[in-house]
Coordinates of C-alpha atoms in Angstrom, one line a residue:
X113 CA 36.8 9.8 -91.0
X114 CA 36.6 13.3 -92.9
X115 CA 33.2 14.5 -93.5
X116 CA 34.2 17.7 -95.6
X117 CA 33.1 17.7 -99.4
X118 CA 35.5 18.3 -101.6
X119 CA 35.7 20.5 -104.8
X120 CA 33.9 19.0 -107.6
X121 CA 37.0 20.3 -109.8
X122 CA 39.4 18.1 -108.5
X123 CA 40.1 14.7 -109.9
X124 CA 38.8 11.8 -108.4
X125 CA 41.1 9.4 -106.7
X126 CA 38.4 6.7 -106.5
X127 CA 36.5 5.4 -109.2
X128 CA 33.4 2.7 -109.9
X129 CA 30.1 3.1 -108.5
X130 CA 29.0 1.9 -105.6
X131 CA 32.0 1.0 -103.5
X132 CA 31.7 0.5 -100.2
X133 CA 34.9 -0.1 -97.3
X134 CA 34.0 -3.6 -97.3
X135 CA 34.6 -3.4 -101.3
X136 CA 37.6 -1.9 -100.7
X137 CA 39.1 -4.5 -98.3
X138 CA 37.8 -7.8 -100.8
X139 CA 39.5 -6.5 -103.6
X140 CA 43.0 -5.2 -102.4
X141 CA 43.2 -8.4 -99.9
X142 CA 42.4 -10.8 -102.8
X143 CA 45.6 -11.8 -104.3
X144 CA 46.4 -12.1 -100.9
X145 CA 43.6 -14.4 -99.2
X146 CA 43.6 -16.6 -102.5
X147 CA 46.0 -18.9 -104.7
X148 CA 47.8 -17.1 -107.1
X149 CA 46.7 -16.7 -110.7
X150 CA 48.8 -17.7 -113.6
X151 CA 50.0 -14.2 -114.7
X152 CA 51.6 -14.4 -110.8
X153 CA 53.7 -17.9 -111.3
X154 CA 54.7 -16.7 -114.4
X155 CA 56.4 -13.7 -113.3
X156 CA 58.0 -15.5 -110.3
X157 CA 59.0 -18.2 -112.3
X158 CA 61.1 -15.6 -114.5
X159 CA 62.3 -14.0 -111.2
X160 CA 63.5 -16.6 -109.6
X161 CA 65.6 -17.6 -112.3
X162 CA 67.0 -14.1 -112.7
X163 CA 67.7 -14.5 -108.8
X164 CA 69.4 -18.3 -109.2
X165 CA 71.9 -16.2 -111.9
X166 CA 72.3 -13.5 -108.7
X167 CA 73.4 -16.7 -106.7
X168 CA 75.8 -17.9 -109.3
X169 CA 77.3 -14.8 -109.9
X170 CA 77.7 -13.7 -106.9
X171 CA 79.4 -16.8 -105.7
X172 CA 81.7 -17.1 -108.1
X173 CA 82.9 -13.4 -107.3
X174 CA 83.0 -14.4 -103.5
X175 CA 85.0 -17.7 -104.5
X176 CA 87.4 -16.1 -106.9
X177 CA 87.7 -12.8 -106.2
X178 CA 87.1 -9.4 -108.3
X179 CA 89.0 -11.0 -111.2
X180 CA 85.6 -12.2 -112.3
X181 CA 84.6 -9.0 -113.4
X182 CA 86.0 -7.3 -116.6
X183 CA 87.8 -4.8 -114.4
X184 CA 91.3 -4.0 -115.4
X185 CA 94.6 -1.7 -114.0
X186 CA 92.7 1.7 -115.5
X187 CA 89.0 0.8 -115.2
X188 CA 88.8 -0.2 -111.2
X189 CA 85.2 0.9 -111.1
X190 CA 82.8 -0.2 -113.8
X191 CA 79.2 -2.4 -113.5
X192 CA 79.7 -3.0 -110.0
X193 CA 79.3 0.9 -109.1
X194 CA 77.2 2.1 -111.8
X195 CA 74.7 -1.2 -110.4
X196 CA 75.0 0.1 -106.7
X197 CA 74.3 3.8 -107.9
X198 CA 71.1 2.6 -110.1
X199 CA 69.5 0.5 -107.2
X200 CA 70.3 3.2 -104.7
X201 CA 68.6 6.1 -107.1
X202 CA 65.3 3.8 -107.5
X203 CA 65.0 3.6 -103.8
X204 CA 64.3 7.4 -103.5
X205 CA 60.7 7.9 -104.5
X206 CA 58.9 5.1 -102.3
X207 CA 60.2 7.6 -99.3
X208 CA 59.7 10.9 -101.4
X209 CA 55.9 9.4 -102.4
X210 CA 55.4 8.4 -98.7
X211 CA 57.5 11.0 -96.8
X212 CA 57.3 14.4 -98.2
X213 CA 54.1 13.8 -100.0
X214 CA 52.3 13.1 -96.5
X215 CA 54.3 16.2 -95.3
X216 CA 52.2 18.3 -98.1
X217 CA 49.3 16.6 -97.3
X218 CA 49.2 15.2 -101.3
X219 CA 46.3 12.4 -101.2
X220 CA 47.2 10.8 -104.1
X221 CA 50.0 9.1 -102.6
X222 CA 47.7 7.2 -100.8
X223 CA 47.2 4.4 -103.4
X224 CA 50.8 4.0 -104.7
X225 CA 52.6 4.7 -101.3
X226 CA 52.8 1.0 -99.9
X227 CA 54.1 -0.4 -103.2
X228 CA 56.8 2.3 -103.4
X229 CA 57.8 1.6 -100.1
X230 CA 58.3 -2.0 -100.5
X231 CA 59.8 -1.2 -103.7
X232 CA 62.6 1.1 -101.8
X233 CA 63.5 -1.6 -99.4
X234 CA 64.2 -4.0 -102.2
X235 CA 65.9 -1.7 -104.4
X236 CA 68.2 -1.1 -101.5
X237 CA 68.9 -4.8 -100.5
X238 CA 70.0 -4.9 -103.9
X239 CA 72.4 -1.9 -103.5
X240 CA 74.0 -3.4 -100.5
X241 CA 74.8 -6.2 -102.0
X242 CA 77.1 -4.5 -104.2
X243 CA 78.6 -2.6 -101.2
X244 CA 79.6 -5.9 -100.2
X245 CA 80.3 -7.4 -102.9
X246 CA 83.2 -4.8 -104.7
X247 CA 85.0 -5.2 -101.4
X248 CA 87.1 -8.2 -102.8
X249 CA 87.5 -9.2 -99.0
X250 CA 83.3 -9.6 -98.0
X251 CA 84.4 -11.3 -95.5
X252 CA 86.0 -8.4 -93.8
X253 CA 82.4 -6.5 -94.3
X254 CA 82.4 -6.2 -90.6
X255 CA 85.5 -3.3 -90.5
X256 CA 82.7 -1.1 -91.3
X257 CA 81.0 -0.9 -88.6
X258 CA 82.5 1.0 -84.8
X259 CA 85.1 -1.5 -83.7
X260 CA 86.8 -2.0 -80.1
X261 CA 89.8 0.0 -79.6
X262 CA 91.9 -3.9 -79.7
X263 CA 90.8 -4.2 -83.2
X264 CA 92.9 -3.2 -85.9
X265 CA 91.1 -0.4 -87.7
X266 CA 92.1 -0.7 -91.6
X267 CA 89.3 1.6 -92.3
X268 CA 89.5 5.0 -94.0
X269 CA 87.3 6.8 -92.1
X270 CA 87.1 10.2 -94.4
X271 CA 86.7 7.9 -97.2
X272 CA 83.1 8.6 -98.6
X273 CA 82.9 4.9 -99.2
X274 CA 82.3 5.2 -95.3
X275 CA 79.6 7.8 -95.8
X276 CA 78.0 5.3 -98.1
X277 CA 77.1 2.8 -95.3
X278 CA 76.1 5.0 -92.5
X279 CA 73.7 6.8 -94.9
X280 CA 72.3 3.8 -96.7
X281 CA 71.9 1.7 -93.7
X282 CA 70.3 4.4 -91.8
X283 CA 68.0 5.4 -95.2
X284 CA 67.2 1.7 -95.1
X285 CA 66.1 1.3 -91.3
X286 CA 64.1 4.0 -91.4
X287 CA 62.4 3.0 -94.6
X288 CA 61.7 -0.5 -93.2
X289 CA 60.5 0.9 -89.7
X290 CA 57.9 3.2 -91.9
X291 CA 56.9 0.6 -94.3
X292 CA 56.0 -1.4 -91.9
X293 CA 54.6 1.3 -89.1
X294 CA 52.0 1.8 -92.3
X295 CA 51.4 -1.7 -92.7
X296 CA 50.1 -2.5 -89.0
X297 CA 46.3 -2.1 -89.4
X298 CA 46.4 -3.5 -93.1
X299 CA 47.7 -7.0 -91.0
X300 CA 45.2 -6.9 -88.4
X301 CA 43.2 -6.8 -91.0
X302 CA 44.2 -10.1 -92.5
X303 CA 44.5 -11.5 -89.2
X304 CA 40.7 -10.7 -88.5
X305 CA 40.1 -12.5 -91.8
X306 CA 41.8 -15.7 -91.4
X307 CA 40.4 -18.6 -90.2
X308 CA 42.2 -19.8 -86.7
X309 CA 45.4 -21.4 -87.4
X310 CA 48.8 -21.0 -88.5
X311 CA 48.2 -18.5 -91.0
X312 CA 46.0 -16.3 -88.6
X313 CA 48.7 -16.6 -85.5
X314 CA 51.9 -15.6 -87.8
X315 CA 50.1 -12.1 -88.8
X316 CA 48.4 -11.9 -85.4
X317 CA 52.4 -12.2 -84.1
X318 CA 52.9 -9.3 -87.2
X319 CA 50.2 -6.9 -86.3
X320 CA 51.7 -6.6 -82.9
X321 CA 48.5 -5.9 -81.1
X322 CA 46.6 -3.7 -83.0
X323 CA 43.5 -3.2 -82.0
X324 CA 42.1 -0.5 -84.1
X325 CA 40.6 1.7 -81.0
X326 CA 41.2 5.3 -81.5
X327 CA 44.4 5.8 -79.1
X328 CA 45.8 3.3 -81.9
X329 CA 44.8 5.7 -84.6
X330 CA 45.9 8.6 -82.5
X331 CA 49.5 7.2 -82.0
X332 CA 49.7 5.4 -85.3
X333 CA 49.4 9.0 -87.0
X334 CA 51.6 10.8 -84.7
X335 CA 54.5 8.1 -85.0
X336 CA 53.7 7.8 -89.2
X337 CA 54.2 12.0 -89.6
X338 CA 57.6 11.8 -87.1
X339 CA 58.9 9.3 -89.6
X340 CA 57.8 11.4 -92.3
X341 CA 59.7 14.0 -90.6
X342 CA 63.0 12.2 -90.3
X343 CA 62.7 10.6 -93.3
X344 CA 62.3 13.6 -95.8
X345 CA 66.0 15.0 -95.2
X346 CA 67.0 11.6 -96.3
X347 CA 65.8 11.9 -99.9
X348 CA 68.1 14.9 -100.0
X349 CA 71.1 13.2 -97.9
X350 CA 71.0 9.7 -99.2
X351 CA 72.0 10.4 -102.7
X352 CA 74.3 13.6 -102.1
X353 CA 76.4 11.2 -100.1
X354 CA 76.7 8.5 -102.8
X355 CA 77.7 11.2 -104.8
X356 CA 80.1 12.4 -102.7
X357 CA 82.3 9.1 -103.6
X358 CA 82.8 11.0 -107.0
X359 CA 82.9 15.0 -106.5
X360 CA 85.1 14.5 -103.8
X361 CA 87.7 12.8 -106.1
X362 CA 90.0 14.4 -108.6
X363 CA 88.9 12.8 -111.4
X364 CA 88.4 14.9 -114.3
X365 CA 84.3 14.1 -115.1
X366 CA 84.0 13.8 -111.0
X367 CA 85.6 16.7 -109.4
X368 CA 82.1 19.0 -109.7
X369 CA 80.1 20.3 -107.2
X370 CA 76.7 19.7 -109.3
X371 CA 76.9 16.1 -108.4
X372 CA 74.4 16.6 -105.2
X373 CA 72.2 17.9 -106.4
X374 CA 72.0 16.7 -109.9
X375 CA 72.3 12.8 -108.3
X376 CA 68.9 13.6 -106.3
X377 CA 67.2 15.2 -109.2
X378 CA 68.3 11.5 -110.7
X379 CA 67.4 9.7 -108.5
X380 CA 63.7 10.6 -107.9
X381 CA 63.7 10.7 -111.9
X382 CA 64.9 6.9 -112.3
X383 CA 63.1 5.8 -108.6
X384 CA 59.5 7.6 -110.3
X385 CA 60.0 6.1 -113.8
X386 CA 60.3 2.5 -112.1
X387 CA 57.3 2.8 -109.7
X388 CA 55.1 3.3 -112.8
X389 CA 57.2 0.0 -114.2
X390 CA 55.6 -2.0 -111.5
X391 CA 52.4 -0.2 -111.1
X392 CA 51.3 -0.5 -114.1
X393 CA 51.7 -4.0 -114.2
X394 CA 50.4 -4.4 -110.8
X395 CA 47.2 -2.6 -111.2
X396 CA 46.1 -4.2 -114.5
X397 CA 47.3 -7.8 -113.0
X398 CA 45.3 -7.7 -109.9
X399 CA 42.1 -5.7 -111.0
X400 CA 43.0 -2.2 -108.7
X401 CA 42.6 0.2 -111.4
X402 CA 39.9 1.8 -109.1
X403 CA 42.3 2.1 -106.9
X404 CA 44.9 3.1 -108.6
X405 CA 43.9 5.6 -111.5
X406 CA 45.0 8.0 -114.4
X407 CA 45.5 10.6 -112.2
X408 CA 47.9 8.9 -110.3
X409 CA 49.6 8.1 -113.4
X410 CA 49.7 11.6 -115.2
X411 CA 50.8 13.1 -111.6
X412 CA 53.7 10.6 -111.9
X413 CA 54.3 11.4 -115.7
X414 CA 54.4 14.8 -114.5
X415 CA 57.1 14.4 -111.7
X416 CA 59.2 12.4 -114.4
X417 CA 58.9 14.9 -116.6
X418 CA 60.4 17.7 -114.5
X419 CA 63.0 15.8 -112.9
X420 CA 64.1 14.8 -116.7
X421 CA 64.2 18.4 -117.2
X422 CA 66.2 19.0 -113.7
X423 CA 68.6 16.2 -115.4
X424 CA 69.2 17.7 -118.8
X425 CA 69.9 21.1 -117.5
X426 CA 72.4 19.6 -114.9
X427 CA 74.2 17.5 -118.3
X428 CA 74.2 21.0 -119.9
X429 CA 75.7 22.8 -116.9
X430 CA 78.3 20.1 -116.6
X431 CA 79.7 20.7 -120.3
X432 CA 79.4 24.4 -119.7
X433 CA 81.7 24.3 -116.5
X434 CA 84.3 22.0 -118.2
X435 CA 84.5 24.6 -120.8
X436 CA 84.5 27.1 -118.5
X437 CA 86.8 25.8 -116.2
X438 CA 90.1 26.1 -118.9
X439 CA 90.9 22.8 -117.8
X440 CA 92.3 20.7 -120.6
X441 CA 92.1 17.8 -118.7
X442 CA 88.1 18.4 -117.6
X443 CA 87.5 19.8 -120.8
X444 CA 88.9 16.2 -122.8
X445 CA 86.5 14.1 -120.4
X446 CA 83.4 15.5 -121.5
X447 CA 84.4 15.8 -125.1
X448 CA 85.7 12.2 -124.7
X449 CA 82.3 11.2 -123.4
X450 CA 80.1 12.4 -126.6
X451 CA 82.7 11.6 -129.4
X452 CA 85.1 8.9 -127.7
X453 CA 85.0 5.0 -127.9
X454 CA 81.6 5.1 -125.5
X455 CA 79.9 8.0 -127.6
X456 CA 77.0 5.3 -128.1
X457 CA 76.5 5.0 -124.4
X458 CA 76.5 9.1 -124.1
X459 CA 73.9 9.4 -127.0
X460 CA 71.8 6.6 -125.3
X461 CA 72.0 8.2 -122.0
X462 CA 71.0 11.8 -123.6
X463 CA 67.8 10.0 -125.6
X464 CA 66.2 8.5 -122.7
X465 CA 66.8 10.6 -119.7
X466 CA 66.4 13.9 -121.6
X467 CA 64.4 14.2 -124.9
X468 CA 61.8 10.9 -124.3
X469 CA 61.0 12.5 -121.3
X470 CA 59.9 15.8 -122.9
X471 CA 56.8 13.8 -124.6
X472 CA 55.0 13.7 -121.5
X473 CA 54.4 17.6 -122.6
X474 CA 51.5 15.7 -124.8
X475 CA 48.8 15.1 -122.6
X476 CA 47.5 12.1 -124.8
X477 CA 51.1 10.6 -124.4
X478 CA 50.9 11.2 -120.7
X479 CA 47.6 9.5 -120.3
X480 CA 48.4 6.7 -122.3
X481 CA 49.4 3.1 -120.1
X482 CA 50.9 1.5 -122.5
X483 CA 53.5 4.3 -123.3
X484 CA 53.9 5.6 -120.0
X485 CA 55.0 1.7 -119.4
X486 CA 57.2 1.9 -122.1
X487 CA 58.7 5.1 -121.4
X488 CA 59.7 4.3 -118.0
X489 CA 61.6 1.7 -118.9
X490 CA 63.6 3.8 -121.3
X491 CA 64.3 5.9 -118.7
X492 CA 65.8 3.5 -116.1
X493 CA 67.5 2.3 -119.4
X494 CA 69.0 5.6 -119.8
X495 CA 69.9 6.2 -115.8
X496 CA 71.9 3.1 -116.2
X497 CA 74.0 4.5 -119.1
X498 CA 74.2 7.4 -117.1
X499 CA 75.9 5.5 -114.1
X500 CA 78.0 4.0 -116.4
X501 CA 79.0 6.9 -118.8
X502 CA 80.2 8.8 -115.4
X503 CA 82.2 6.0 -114.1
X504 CA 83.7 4.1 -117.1
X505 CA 84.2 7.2 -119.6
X506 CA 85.9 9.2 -116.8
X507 CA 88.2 6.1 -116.1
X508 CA 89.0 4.5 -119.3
X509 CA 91.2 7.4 -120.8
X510 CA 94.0 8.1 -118.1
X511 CA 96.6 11.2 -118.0
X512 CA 98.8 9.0 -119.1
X513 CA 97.6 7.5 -122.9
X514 CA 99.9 4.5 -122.5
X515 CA 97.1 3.7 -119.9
X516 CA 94.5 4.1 -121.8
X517 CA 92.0 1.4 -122.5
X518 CA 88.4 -0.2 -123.4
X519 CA 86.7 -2.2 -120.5
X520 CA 84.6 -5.3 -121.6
X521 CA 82.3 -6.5 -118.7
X522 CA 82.6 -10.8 -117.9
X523 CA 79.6 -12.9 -118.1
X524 CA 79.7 -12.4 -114.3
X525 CA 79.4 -8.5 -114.3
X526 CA 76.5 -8.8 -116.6
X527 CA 74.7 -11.9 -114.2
X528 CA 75.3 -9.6 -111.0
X529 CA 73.3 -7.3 -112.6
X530 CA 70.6 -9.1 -114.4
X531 CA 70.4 -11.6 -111.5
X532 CA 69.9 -8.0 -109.2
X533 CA 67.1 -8.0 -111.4
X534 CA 65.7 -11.0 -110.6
X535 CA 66.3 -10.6 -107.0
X536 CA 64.5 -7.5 -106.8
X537 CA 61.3 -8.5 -108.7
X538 CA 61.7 -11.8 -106.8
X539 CA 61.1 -10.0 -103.7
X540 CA 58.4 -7.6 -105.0
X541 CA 56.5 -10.6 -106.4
X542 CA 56.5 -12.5 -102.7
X543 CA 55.6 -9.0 -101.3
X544 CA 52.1 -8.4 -103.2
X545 CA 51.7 -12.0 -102.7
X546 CA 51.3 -12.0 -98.8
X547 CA 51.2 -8.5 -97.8
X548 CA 48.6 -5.6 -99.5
X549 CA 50.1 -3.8 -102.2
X550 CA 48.0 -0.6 -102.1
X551 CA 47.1 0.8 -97.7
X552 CA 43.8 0.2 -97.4
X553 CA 43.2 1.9 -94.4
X554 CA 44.8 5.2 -96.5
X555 CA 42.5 4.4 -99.5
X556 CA 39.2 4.5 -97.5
X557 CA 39.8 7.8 -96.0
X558 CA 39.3 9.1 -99.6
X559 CA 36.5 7.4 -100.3
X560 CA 33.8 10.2 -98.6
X561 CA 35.5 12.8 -100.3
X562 CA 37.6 12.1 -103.4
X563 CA 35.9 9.3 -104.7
X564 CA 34.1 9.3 -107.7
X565 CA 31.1 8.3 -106.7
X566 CA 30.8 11.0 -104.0
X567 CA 31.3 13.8 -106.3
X568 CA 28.7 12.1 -108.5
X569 CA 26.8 12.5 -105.5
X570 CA 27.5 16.4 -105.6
X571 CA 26.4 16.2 -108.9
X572 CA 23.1 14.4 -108.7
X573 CA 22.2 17.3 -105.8
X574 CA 22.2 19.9 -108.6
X575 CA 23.4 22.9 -106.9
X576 CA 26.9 22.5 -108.7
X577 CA 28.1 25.3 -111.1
X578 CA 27.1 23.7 -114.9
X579 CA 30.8 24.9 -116.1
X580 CA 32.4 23.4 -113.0
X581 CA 30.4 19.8 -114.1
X582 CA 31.6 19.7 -117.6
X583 CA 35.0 20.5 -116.6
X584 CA 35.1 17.4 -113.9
X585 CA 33.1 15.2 -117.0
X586 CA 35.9 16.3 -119.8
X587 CA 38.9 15.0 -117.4
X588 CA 37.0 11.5 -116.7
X589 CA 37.1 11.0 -120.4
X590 CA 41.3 10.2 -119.9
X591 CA 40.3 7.2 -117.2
X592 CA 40.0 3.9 -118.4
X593 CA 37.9 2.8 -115.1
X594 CA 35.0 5.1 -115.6
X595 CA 31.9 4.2 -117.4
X596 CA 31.2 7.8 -119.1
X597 CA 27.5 6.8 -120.2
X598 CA 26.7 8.0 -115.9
X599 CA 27.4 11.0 -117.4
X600 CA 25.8 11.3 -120.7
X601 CA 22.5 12.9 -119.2
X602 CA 24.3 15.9 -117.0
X603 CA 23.0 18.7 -118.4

């Protein structure tokens, strides 16, 4: 455990008085030692309705084919896509906030990390499903994978469709494989807990051994910061190749080499804006907001707000290229996109990815829960539009205008989607149900250090710099888990 002090400037990570590692362990583990409360039910009732209209949906595509779906001669890719691209962007920042964070040595990821994680792993079932789904043959989901030579191989193998699934299923095993490496001594705690009987041998069988001794420590931090290692190329990789299966097309809109780049930068954006979706939630539902404080949330705020900004610049440069480019054709698509048929979806795309973001300049916006909560909604509103502004606004007007036309999505394009939904918070739900939803093992190695009430210890020694105190004092005043009347009589 680190013994160092730490600056009496820095935020703490921490708060409440008095916490001890016992503290820490009651209070995470307690949603997950006791029934669930009624907030809970509610939310998994909701969920697994939204799931049941997954089933539905996604049954009736299976049983009838893609002619379910509002796609028609001109508009081959509409909901399905933009759904897979969405899900696949909100799984980057659970390995960004657990990967290249831990690489930095950033300690606030500590308290969000596990949550993010699960929430990657989710968002990417939910991608997968789509891969599967817009086959029209899922069935034949097995010509994807390395075949014997006496198979028939159908596949394109330069297709980038192809790239898709070796980069997403190799994102997703590695995620899991982390998420779980970093869940090991959080079960054995819950195993040491339990009472003997079922419950205590099925996360006994989970823990796989752990005994906590410190060749268990030593290896469990070697093999976390090797995953870390293989793991942060993917944020980069994952996304670039999903965007590959539009820049390397010929479609005017597609054909741009921006699209790597500019698909990360959304990705983390829309991936950020829904970790403080469930966070939020989380945190006030099952009483962590020690745990999980407003420095956590501004830090977040401020990642949003800069990949917002990395977005807006890459919309700009995209516009400037076509123009650039003297392409009529490239030049049409964007103008098509702003004042075409779908200029409402273009306008809503440019409100909530670019200028709500830019709020978050306002530090009393930025530290507020319920509009952060709000706002990163909008956003993963807006990344949606974005998705489908790219795909269907490129697609709708051909070369040819005798091709042109409006696509309408089914009933069943809009329950794939909204059942997704439910499917995703369905999982998240049974997740913070059973397993911890912030690392406690993480957590406590702050709490010597980082914690609030050991740089009120620093504080109560007196040999602190006066200015140094009243700036720490001034930035509690934003936390809404601090009792500020400690720190009334600090001279």
């Amino acid at each position: 455990m680190a013994s160092h002090s730490e600056s009496i400037i820095r935020e703490p990570l921490i708060t409440g008085k008095n916490i001890t590692y016992a503290q820490i362990t009651n209070e995470v583990l307690l949603p997950v030692e006791n029934k669930p409360n009624k907030a809970w039910w509610i939310g998994f009732t909701v969920a697994s309705l939204g799931a049941m209209l997954w089933v539905v949906s996604i049954s009736l595509t299976f049983w009838y084919g893609l002619g379910e779906w509002g796609l028609n001669k001109t508009v081959g890719w509409a909901w399905d896509i933009t759904g897979f691209v969405w899900w696949v962007g909100i799984g980057h920042a659970g390995t960004l906030i657990s990967a290249v964070l831990l690489l930095f040595r950033q300690n606030w990821r500590n308290s969000i990390n596990r949550s993010a994680e699960a929430m990657t792993i989710f968002a990417v079932v939910c991608a997968a499903t789509y891969i599967v789904a817009h086959m029209g043959r899922p069935w034949l989901a097995y010509f994807t994978l390395p075949l014997p030579n006496q198979y028939v191989l159908w596949v394109n193998w330069n297709s980038a469709l192809m790239m898709d699934v070796f980069a997403i299923s190799t994102y997703f095993s590695v995620s899991l494989v982390f998420w779980y490496t970093g869940l090991l001594p959080d079960i054995a705690s819950i195993r040491d807990r339990a009472v003997p009987g079922l419950r205590r041998r099925i996360y006994s069988i989970l823990s796989f051994g752990w005994t906590g001794s410190v060749k268990t420590w030593q290896r469990f931090e070697t093999v976390s910061l090797i995953l870390a290692g293989i793991s942060t190329p993917l944020v980069l990789s994952v996304h670039t190749i999903v965007s590959f299966d539009f820049a390397t097309s010929l479609e005017p809109g597609w054909h741009t080499t921006i699209f790597p780049p500019y698909f990360v930068a959304g990705a983390i954006f829309s991936g950020f804006a829904m970790v403080q979706t469930l966070l939020l939630v989380t945190r006030k539902v099952l009483g962590l907001e020690n745990y999980i404080t407003m420095f956590h949330i501004e830090s977040m705020n401020k990642i949003i707000t800069l990949t917002g900004s990395i977005v807006g610049v890459a919309y700009i440069t995209e516009f400037f290229i076509a123009w650039y480019s003297g392409v009529e054709y490239e030049q049409y698509a964007f103008i098509n996109r702003a004042t075409g048929p779908y200029w409402w979806a273009y306008w809503s795309m440019m409100s909530c990815n670019v200028i709500s973001p830019q709020l978050f300049w306002f530090k009393k916006l930025r530290t507020s829960i319920p509009f952060s909560w709000a706002l990163s909604i909008v956003v993963n509103i807006g990344m949606w539009f974005e998705r489908f502004v790219i795909i269907v606004t490129s697609l709708h007007r051909d070369y040819i205008p005798s091709s042109w036309v409006m696509f309408y999505p089914s009933w069943v394009d809009v329950g794939v989607f909204v059942g997704s939904i439910g499917l995703f918070f369905t999982m998240f739900l049974l997740f913070i149900r059973f397993l911890p939803s912030v690392a406690m093992a993480e957590v406590k190695l702050l709490l010597k250090t980082s914690s609030e009430q050991a740089k009120k210890k620093l504080i109560d020694g007196g040999h602190l710099d006066p200015e140094h105190v009243k700036d720490y004092t001034d930035a509690l005043k934003k936390y809404d888990s601090v009792d500020l009347a400690d720190y009334e009589t600090i001279k």
